[in-house]
Amino acid sequence: MMRPWTILIASSWLSLAAASASASACAAKPSVAAEIASIDHDNCEHGPNSRGCWGDYSINTNYYEQAPDTGVTREYWFVVENITMAPDGYEQHVLAINRSIPGPLIEANWGDEVVIHVTNNMERNGTAIHWHGIRQLNNNAHDGVPGVTQCPIPPGGSYTYRWKAEQYGTSWYHSHFSLQYSVGLQGPMIIHGPATANYDEDLGTVMLQDWSHVSPFAMWWYARVPSGPPSLSNSLINGKNIFRCTDPLDKNCLGTGERSEWHFEKGKRYRMRLVNTGLYSNFRFAIDGHNLTVIANDFVPIEPYTTDNVIISMGQRYDVIVEANAPEDNYWLRAIWQTSCCPNDYANDTLGIIRYDPQSTALPNTTHPALHYPDNCDDEPAEKLVPHVKVDAGPPARTDVFNLYRHTYDMPRGFMWTLNDTYLWIDWSKPTNLLVAENDTTIFPPNYLLYHTPDGPNQWVYIVFNDISERNRSHPMHLHGHDFFLLGTGEGNFTKDSPLQLKNPPRRDTASWPKRGYMVFAYKTDNPGAWLIHCHIAWHSSQGLGMQMLERPGEMTYTEDEDQALHQTCQSWNKFYESPEQYIQEDSGI
């Protein structure tokens, strides 16, 4: 066990189609930033001019304390396999779900149950799928983290995940097995619910992803040296982009790439759901000639604010509304790679197209001032991210400090990140939940990096992260099973004089820890389970930057089916892993 350093201190349920914001003819439309709170949410129907309504619930409902129970189940079947694709026109081996990158959209209403059957048809890799940001209240068994909540699904095996949509908004799912999601194992999720501003149409997710023509698994060796990995090849928007072939002898360069496109109709208001699913860098999102009204960060509705660009770190989501009020033309949609975070061969060429005329095929001739803004490897300013549902942080039962440092070991381990001098390294065959289920919690290896939360329900825990690594890189930290209450960030180490925001602080499940700085967050122990917190830079989580929050283990419960699935999957995995064809664990495992 790691020792932290303690300091004082619906009336009738809406159909899926109705909830998805289809356009309707209406007279004068109010401004995007109109007061949602002015509507009587108890006596209205969800629609283009009443997005705060949702049956017997509304945008004012405290979703941590109550959620609808629709009685509806949304069921999906996923097949994971190795295939060859050319997302940007360069053919390569990828890992895909149902033969597509990104994988299929998971779509549900707030309060639905979601069931996903995952079959692993890869040849030599295990896998597990994590549902990013889903709270999994009293449902830790379905969080999808190999070595923590389950053993990996072995080749030829299947696993069924089941969870309730107790939040609403935008997210994504991805493999949590090593670097797999950076090779294609990921896809979008939309949970329909109320919103803090009105709009006419929902255009769905805009998935922003860096992309490499060399497998990140092959690049892993170089990522383990202090100089870091080489430049990435390209980036994708909704699984598409263009790669310009420069070597006529490269038979893999097919030149078949294309841009993602959207159609705007003059005068309409469009919701776009931005997701950074990347391996290593922030994007600055912008649309030439248009402003963005931000209405949510991660799964948290916020008070709307208007800007001309949004910075998105890995794992984060922003929901924005765009008014189609520009002259009718073609416009570039931009995901501007932040090169100071990580190099990319096509840093300014991650582009989509907005067309007012759907018949047009002309390329835009537009620009944006964001092309000249300074690089930003952090987050949107905290003062802008004001949660609509106001929740204050309670007084801490305990406050603990973790210092980030870097250590270099003999290869193959190489460069590792440590919290209080220990790096995370799990054992796929002995997940934390299996040891808890078998009452074998006294033998956790030190590198499981277990943080035992205070006993008892609803205790507030404050965590202080200090970066003393002297590395010039921020870290997007993702917490499973909870939202962060982001109490403060700043330069240098946290001190007793550092300011904290306890009244309705920003809340989200992924927040950036500033380079050479501190981050203080709080959460309430209201969800028993083994919950991972880790950096969402895939290289860094592979290099051990994470730990487990073991919360009220005595209250972790399993149904008979869940217990059977846990043990049977581990038995099948162990049988596979003992064979000579297995994939050898070369990183932290997560």
Coordinates of N, CA and C in Angstrom, one line a residue, residues 186-340:
Q186 N -11.9 2.8 -30.0 CA -12.6 3.8 -29.3 C -13.9 4.2 -30.1
G187 N -14.8 4.9 -29.5 CA -16.0 5.3 -30.2 C -16.8 6.3 -29.3
P188 N -17.8 7.0 -29.9 CA -18.5 8.1 -29.2 C -19.7 7.6 -28.4
M189 N -20.1 8.4 -27.4 CA -21.3 8.1 -26.6 C -22.1 9.4 -26.5
I190 N -23.4 9.4 -26.7 CA -24.3 10.5 -26.4 C -25.4 10.0 -25.5
I191 N -25.5 10.7 -24.4 CA -26.6 10.5 -23.4 C -27.5 11.7 -23.5
H192 N -28.7 11.6 -24.1 CA -29.5 12.8 -24.3 C -30.2 13.2 -23.0
G193 N -30.2 14.5 -22.8 CA -30.8 15.1 -21.6 C -31.0 16.6 -21.8
P194 N -31.4 17.3 -20.8 CA -31.6 18.7 -20.9 C -30.3 19.5 -21.1
A195 N -30.4 20.8 -21.4 CA -29.2 21.6 -21.7 C -29.4 23.0 -21.2
T196 N -28.3 23.7 -21.0 CA -28.4 25.1 -20.5 C -28.6 26.1 -21.5
A197 N -28.8 25.8 -22.8 CA -29.1 26.8 -23.8 C -29.9 26.1 -24.9
N198 N -30.6 26.8 -25.7 CA -31.5 26.3 -26.7 C -30.7 26.1 -28.0
Y199 N -31.2 25.2 -28.8 CA -30.6 25.0 -30.2 C -31.6 24.2 -31.0
D200 N -31.4 24.2 -32.3 CA -32.3 23.6 -33.2 C -32.0 22.2 -33.6
E201 N -30.7 21.9 -33.9 CA -30.3 20.6 -34.3 C -29.1 20.1 -33.6
D202 N -29.0 18.8 -33.3 CA -27.9 18.2 -32.7 C -27.1 17.5 -33.8
L203 N -25.9 18.0 -34.1 CA -25.0 17.4 -35.1 C -24.2 16.2 -34.6
G204 N -24.3 15.9 -33.3 CA -23.6 14.7 -32.8 C -22.1 15.1 -32.4
T205 N -21.3 14.0 -32.4 CA -20.0 14.1 -31.8 C -19.0 14.6 -32.9
V206 N -18.0 15.3 -32.5 CA -16.8 15.7 -33.3 C -15.6 15.1 -32.6
M207 N -15.2 13.9 -33.1 CA -14.1 13.2 -32.4 C -12.7 13.7 -33.0
L208 N -11.9 14.2 -32.1 CA -10.6 14.7 -32.5 C -9.5 13.8 -31.9
Q209 N -8.7 13.3 -32.8 CA -7.7 12.2 -32.5 C -6.4 12.4 -33.2
D210 N -5.3 12.4 -32.5 CA -4.0 12.3 -33.2 C -3.9 10.9 -33.8
W211 N -3.0 10.8 -34.8 CA -2.9 9.5 -35.5 C -1.5 9.3 -35.9
S212 N -1.0 8.0 -35.8 CA 0.3 7.7 -36.2 C 0.3 6.5 -37.2
H213 N 1.1 6.7 -38.3 CA 1.3 5.6 -39.3 C 2.2 4.5 -38.8
V214 N 3.0 4.8 -37.7 CA 3.8 3.8 -37.1 C 3.0 3.4 -35.8
S215 N 2.8 2.1 -35.6 CA 2.0 1.7 -34.4 C 2.5 2.3 -33.1
P216 N 1.7 2.9 -32.3 CA 2.2 3.3 -31.0 C 2.8 2.2 -30.1
F217 N 2.5 1.0 -30.4 CA 3.2 -0.1 -29.7 C 4.6 -0.2 -30.2
A218 N 4.9 0.0 -31.5 CA 6.2 0.1 -32.0 C 7.0 1.3 -31.5
M219 N 6.3 2.4 -31.3 CA 6.9 3.6 -30.8 C 7.1 3.6 -29.3
W220 N 6.6 2.6 -28.6 CA 6.6 2.6 -27.1 C 8.1 2.6 -26.6
W221 N 9.0 1.9 -27.3 CA 10.4 1.9 -26.9 C 10.9 3.3 -26.8
Y222 N 10.6 4.1 -27.8 CA 11.2 5.5 -27.8 C 10.5 6.4 -26.8
A223 N 9.2 6.0 -26.5 CA 8.5 6.8 -25.5 C 9.1 6.6 -24.1
R224 N 9.9 5.5 -23.9 CA 10.4 5.2 -22.6 C 11.8 5.9 -22.3
V225 N 12.3 6.6 -23.2 CA 13.5 7.4 -23.0 C 13.2 8.8 -22.7
P226 N 14.0 9.5 -22.0 CA 13.7 10.9 -21.5 C 13.3 11.9 -22.6
S227 N 13.9 11.6 -23.8 CA 13.6 12.6 -24.9 C 12.2 12.4 -25.5
G228 N 11.5 11.3 -25.1 CA 10.2 11.1 -25.6 C 10.0 10.6 -26.9
P229 N 8.8 10.3 -27.4 CA 8.5 9.6 -28.6 C 8.7 10.6 -29.8
P230 N 8.8 10.0 -31.0 CA 8.9 10.9 -32.2 C 7.6 11.6 -32.6
S231 N 7.7 12.4 -33.5 CA 6.5 13.2 -34.0 C 5.4 12.2 -34.5
L232 N 4.1 12.6 -34.3 CA 3.0 11.8 -34.8 C 2.8 12.2 -36.2
S233 N 2.1 11.3 -37.0 CA 2.0 11.5 -38.4 C 0.9 12.4 -38.9
N234 N -0.3 12.4 -38.1 CA -1.4 13.2 -38.6 C -2.4 13.2 -37.5
S235 N -3.6 13.8 -37.8 CA -4.7 13.7 -36.8 C -6.0 13.5 -37.6
L236 N -7.1 13.0 -36.9 CA -8.3 12.7 -37.6 C -9.5 13.5 -36.9
I237 N -10.5 13.8 -37.7 CA -11.7 14.3 -37.2 C -12.8 13.3 -37.6
N238 N -13.5 12.7 -36.6 CA -14.5 11.6 -36.9 C -13.9 10.6 -37.8
G239 N -12.6 10.2 -37.5 CA -12.0 9.1 -38.3 C -11.5 9.4 -39.7
K240 N -11.5 10.7 -40.0 CA -11.1 11.1 -41.4 C -10.1 12.2 -41.4
N241 N -9.3 12.3 -42.4 CA -8.4 13.4 -42.7 C -7.7 13.1 -44.0
I242 N -6.9 14.0 -44.5 CA -6.1 13.8 -45.7 C -4.6 13.8 -45.3
F243 N -3.9 12.7 -45.8 CA -2.5 12.7 -45.7 C -1.9 12.8 -47.1
R244 N -1.0 13.8 -47.2 CA -0.4 14.1 -48.5 C 0.8 13.2 -48.8
C245 N 0.7 12.4 -49.8 CA 1.8 11.4 -50.1 C 3.0 12.2 -50.7
T246 N 4.2 11.9 -50.1 CA 5.4 12.5 -50.6 C 6.4 11.5 -51.2
D247 N 6.1 10.2 -50.9 CA 7.0 9.2 -51.5 C 6.3 8.4 -52.5
P248 N 6.5 8.5 -53.8 CA 5.8 7.7 -54.8 C 6.0 6.2 -54.7
L249 N 7.0 5.8 -54.0 CA 7.3 4.4 -53.8 C 6.6 3.8 -52.6
D250 N 6.0 4.6 -51.8 CA 5.3 4.1 -50.6 C 3.9 3.5 -51.0
K251 N 3.8 2.2 -51.1 CA 2.6 1.6 -51.6 C 1.4 1.7 -50.6
N252 N 1.8 2.0 -49.4 CA 0.7 2.2 -48.4 C 0.0 3.5 -48.5
C253 N 0.6 4.5 -49.2 CA 0.0 5.8 -49.3 C -0.9 5.8 -50.5
L254 N -2.2 5.6 -50.2 CA -3.2 5.4 -51.2 C -3.8 6.7 -51.8
G255 N -3.7 7.8 -50.9 CA -4.2 9.1 -51.3 C -5.7 9.1 -51.4
T256 N -6.4 8.3 -50.5 CA -7.8 8.3 -50.6 C -8.5 9.0 -49.4
G257 N -7.7 9.8 -48.7 CA -8.3 10.5 -47.5 C -9.3 11.6 -47.9
E258 N -10.1 11.9 -46.9 CA -11.1 13.0 -47.2 C -11.4 13.7 -45.9
R259 N -12.1 14.9 -46.0 CA -12.4 15.7 -44.8 C -13.8 15.3 -44.4
S260 N -14.0 15.4 -43.1 CA -15.4 15.3 -42.5 C -16.1 16.6 -42.8
E261 N -17.4 16.6 -43.2 CA -18.2 17.7 -43.5 C -19.5 17.8 -42.8
W262 N -20.0 19.1 -42.6 CA -21.3 19.3 -42.0 C -22.0 20.4 -42.8
H263 N -23.3 20.3 -42.8 CA -24.1 21.3 -43.5 C -24.8 22.2 -42.5
F264 N -24.7 23.5 -42.7 CA -25.4 24.5 -41.9 C -26.5 25.2 -42.8
E265 N -27.6 25.5 -42.1 CA -28.7 26.2 -42.7 C -28.8 27.6 -42.0
K266 N -28.7 28.6 -42.8 CA -28.7 30.0 -42.3 C -29.8 30.2 -41.3
G267 N -29.4 30.7 -40.1 CA -30.3 31.1 -39.0 C -30.5 30.0 -38.0
K268 N -30.0 28.8 -38.2 CA -30.2 27.7 -37.3 C -29.1 27.7 -36.2
R269 N -29.4 27.1 -35.1 CA -28.5 26.9 -34.0 C -28.1 25.4 -33.9
Y270 N -26.8 25.1 -33.9 CA -26.4 23.7 -34.0 C -25.6 23.3 -32.7
R271 N -25.9 22.2 -32.2 CA -25.1 21.6 -31.1 C -24.1 20.7 -31.7
M272 N -22.8 20.9 -31.2 CA -21.7 20.0 -31.6 C -21.0 19.5 -30.4
R273 N -20.7 18.3 -30.3 CA -20.2 17.6 -29.1 C -18.7 17.3 -29.4
L274 N -17.8 18.0 -28.8 CA -16.4 17.9 -29.1 C -15.8 16.9 -28.1
V275 N -14.9 16.0 -28.6 CA -14.3 15.0 -27.8 C -12.8 14.9 -28.2
N276 N -11.9 15.0 -27.3 CA -10.5 14.8 -27.6 C -10.1 13.3 -27.2
T277 N -10.0 12.4 -28.2 CA -9.7 11.0 -27.9 C -8.3 10.7 -28.2
G278 N -7.4 11.7 -28.2 CA -6.1 11.5 -28.6 C -5.1 10.9 -27.7
L279 N -3.9 10.6 -28.2 CA -2.8 9.9 -27.5 C -2.0 10.9 -26.7
Y280 N -1.8 12.2 -27.3 CA -0.7 12.9 -26.7 C -0.9 14.4 -26.7
S281 N -1.9 15.0 -27.3 CA -1.8 16.5 -27.4 C -3.2 17.1 -27.2
N282 N -3.2 18.4 -26.8 CA -4.4 19.3 -26.9 C -4.7 19.7 -28.3
F283 N -6.0 20.0 -28.5 CA -6.4 20.6 -29.7 C -7.0 22.0 -29.4
R284 N -6.9 22.9 -30.2 CA -7.6 24.2 -30.1 C -8.7 24.1 -31.2
F285 N -10.0 24.0 -30.8 CA -11.1 23.9 -31.8 C -11.6 25.2 -32.1
A286 N -11.9 25.4 -33.4 CA -12.5 26.7 -33.9 C -13.2 26.5 -35.2
I287 N -14.1 27.3 -35.5 CA -14.8 27.3 -36.9 C -14.6 28.7 -37.4
D288 N -14.0 28.8 -38.6 CA -13.8 30.1 -39.2 C -15.1 30.8 -39.3
G289 N -15.1 32.1 -39.0 CA -16.3 33.0 -39.2 C -17.4 32.7 -38.2
H290 N -17.3 31.9 -37.2 CA -18.3 31.6 -36.2 C -17.8 31.6 -34.8
N291 N -18.7 32.0 -33.8 CA -18.4 31.9 -32.4 C -19.0 30.6 -31.9
L292 N -18.5 30.2 -30.7 CA -18.9 29.0 -30.0 C -19.5 29.4 -28.7
T293 N -20.7 28.8 -28.4 CA -21.3 29.0 -27.0 C -21.1 27.7 -26.3
V294 N -20.3 27.6 -25.3 CA -20.0 26.4 -24.5 C -21.1 26.2 -23.5
I295 N -21.7 25.0 -23.5 CA -22.8 24.7 -22.6 C -22.5 23.5 -21.6
A296 N -21.4 22.8 -21.8 CA -21.1 21.7 -21.0 C -19.6 21.4 -21.0
N297 N -19.0 21.0 -19.9 CA -17.6 20.4 -19.9 C -17.8 19.0 -19.3
D298 N -17.2 18.0 -20.1 CA -17.4 16.6 -19.7 C -18.9 16.3 -19.5
F299 N -19.3 15.6 -18.4 CA -20.7 15.4 -18.2 C -21.4 16.4 -17.4
V300 N -20.9 17.6 -17.3 CA -21.4 18.6 -16.4 C -21.9 19.8 -17.2
P301 N -23.2 20.1 -17.1 CA -23.8 21.3 -17.7 C -23.3 22.5 -17.0
I302 N -22.9 23.5 -17.8 CA -22.3 24.8 -17.2 C -23.1 26.0 -17.7
E303 N -22.9 27.1 -17.0 CA -23.5 28.4 -17.5 C -22.9 28.7 -18.8
P304 N -23.7 29.0 -19.8 CA -23.1 29.2 -21.2 C -22.1 30.4 -21.2
Y305 N -21.1 30.3 -22.0 CA -20.2 31.4 -22.3 C -19.8 31.3 -23.7
T306 N -19.5 32.4 -24.3 CA -19.2 32.5 -25.8 C -17.8 32.9 -26.0
T307 N -17.2 32.2 -27.0 CA -15.8 32.3 -27.3 C -15.6 32.0 -28.8
D308 N -14.4 32.3 -29.3 CA -14.1 31.9 -30.7 C -13.3 30.7 -30.8
N309 N -12.9 30.1 -29.7 CA -12.1 28.8 -29.7 C -12.2 28.1 -28.4
V310 N -12.0 26.8 -28.4 CA -12.0 26.0 -27.1 C -10.7 25.1 -27.1
I311 N -10.0 25.1 -26.0 CA -8.9 24.2 -25.8 C -9.4 22.9 -25.2
I312 N -9.0 21.8 -25.8 CA -9.5 20.5 -25.4 C -8.3 19.6 -25.1
S313 N -8.2 19.1 -23.9 CA -7.2 18.2 -23.6 C -7.7 16.8 -23.7
M314 N -6.8 15.8 -23.6 CA -7.1 14.4 -23.9 C -8.1 13.9 -22.9
G315 N -9.2 13.2 -23.4 CA -10.2 12.7 -22.5 C -11.3 13.7 -22.2
Q316 N -11.1 15.0 -22.5 CA -12.1 16.0 -22.2 C -13.2 16.1 -23.3
R317 N -14.3 16.7 -22.9 CA -15.4 17.0 -23.9 C -15.9 18.4 -23.6
Y318 N -16.3 19.0 -24.6 CA -17.1 20.3 -24.5 C -18.2 20.2 -25.5
D319 N -19.4 20.6 -25.0 CA -20.6 20.7 -25.9 C -20.7 22.2 -26.2
V320 N -20.8 22.5 -27.5 CA -20.9 23.9 -28.0 C -22.1 24.1 -28.9
I321 N -22.6 25.3 -28.9 CA -23.7 25.7 -29.8 C -23.1 26.7 -30.8
V322 N -23.3 26.5 -32.1 CA -22.9 27.3 -33.1 C -24.1 27.9 -33.9
E323 N -24.1 29.2 -33.9 CA -25.2 29.9 -34.7 C -24.7 30.1 -36.2
A324 N -25.6 29.6 -37.1 CA -25.3 29.7 -38.5 C -25.6 31.1 -39.0
N325 N -24.8 32.1 -38.6 CA -25.1 33.5 -38.9 C -24.1 34.2 -39.8
A326 N -23.2 33.4 -40.3 CA -22.2 33.9 -41.2 C -22.7 34.0 -42.7
P327 N -22.0 34.8 -43.5 CA -22.4 34.8 -44.9 C -22.4 33.3 -45.5
E328 N -23.3 33.0 -46.3 CA -23.5 31.6 -46.8 C -22.3 31.3 -47.7
D329 N -21.4 30.4 -47.2 CA -20.2 30.1 -47.9 C -19.7 28.7 -47.4
N330 N -18.4 28.4 -47.6 CA -17.8 27.2 -47.1 C -16.7 27.7 -46.1
Y331 N -16.6 27.0 -44.9 CA -15.7 27.5 -43.8 C -14.9 26.3 -43.3
W332 N -13.7 26.5 -43.0 CA -12.9 25.5 -42.3 C -13.3 25.3 -40.9
L333 N -13.5 24.1 -40.5 CA -13.6 23.7 -39.1 C -12.2 23.2 -38.7
R334 N -11.6 23.7 -37.6 CA -10.2 23.5 -37.3 C -10.0 22.8 -35.9
A335 N -9.2 21.8 -36.0 CA -8.6 21.2 -34.7 C -7.1 21.5 -34.8
I336 N -6.7 22.6 -34.1 CA -5.4 23.1 -34.3 C -4.5 22.4 -33.2
W337 N -3.6 21.6 -33.7 CA -2.6 20.9 -32.9 C -1.7 21.8 -32.1
Q338 N -1.6 21.6 -30.8 CA -0.7 22.5 -30.0 C 0.7 21.9 -29.9
T339 N 1.5 22.4 -30.8 CA 2.8 21.7 -31.0 C 3.8 21.8 -29.8
S340 N 3.5 22.7 -28.9 CA 4.4 22.8 -27.7 C 4.1 21.6 -26.8

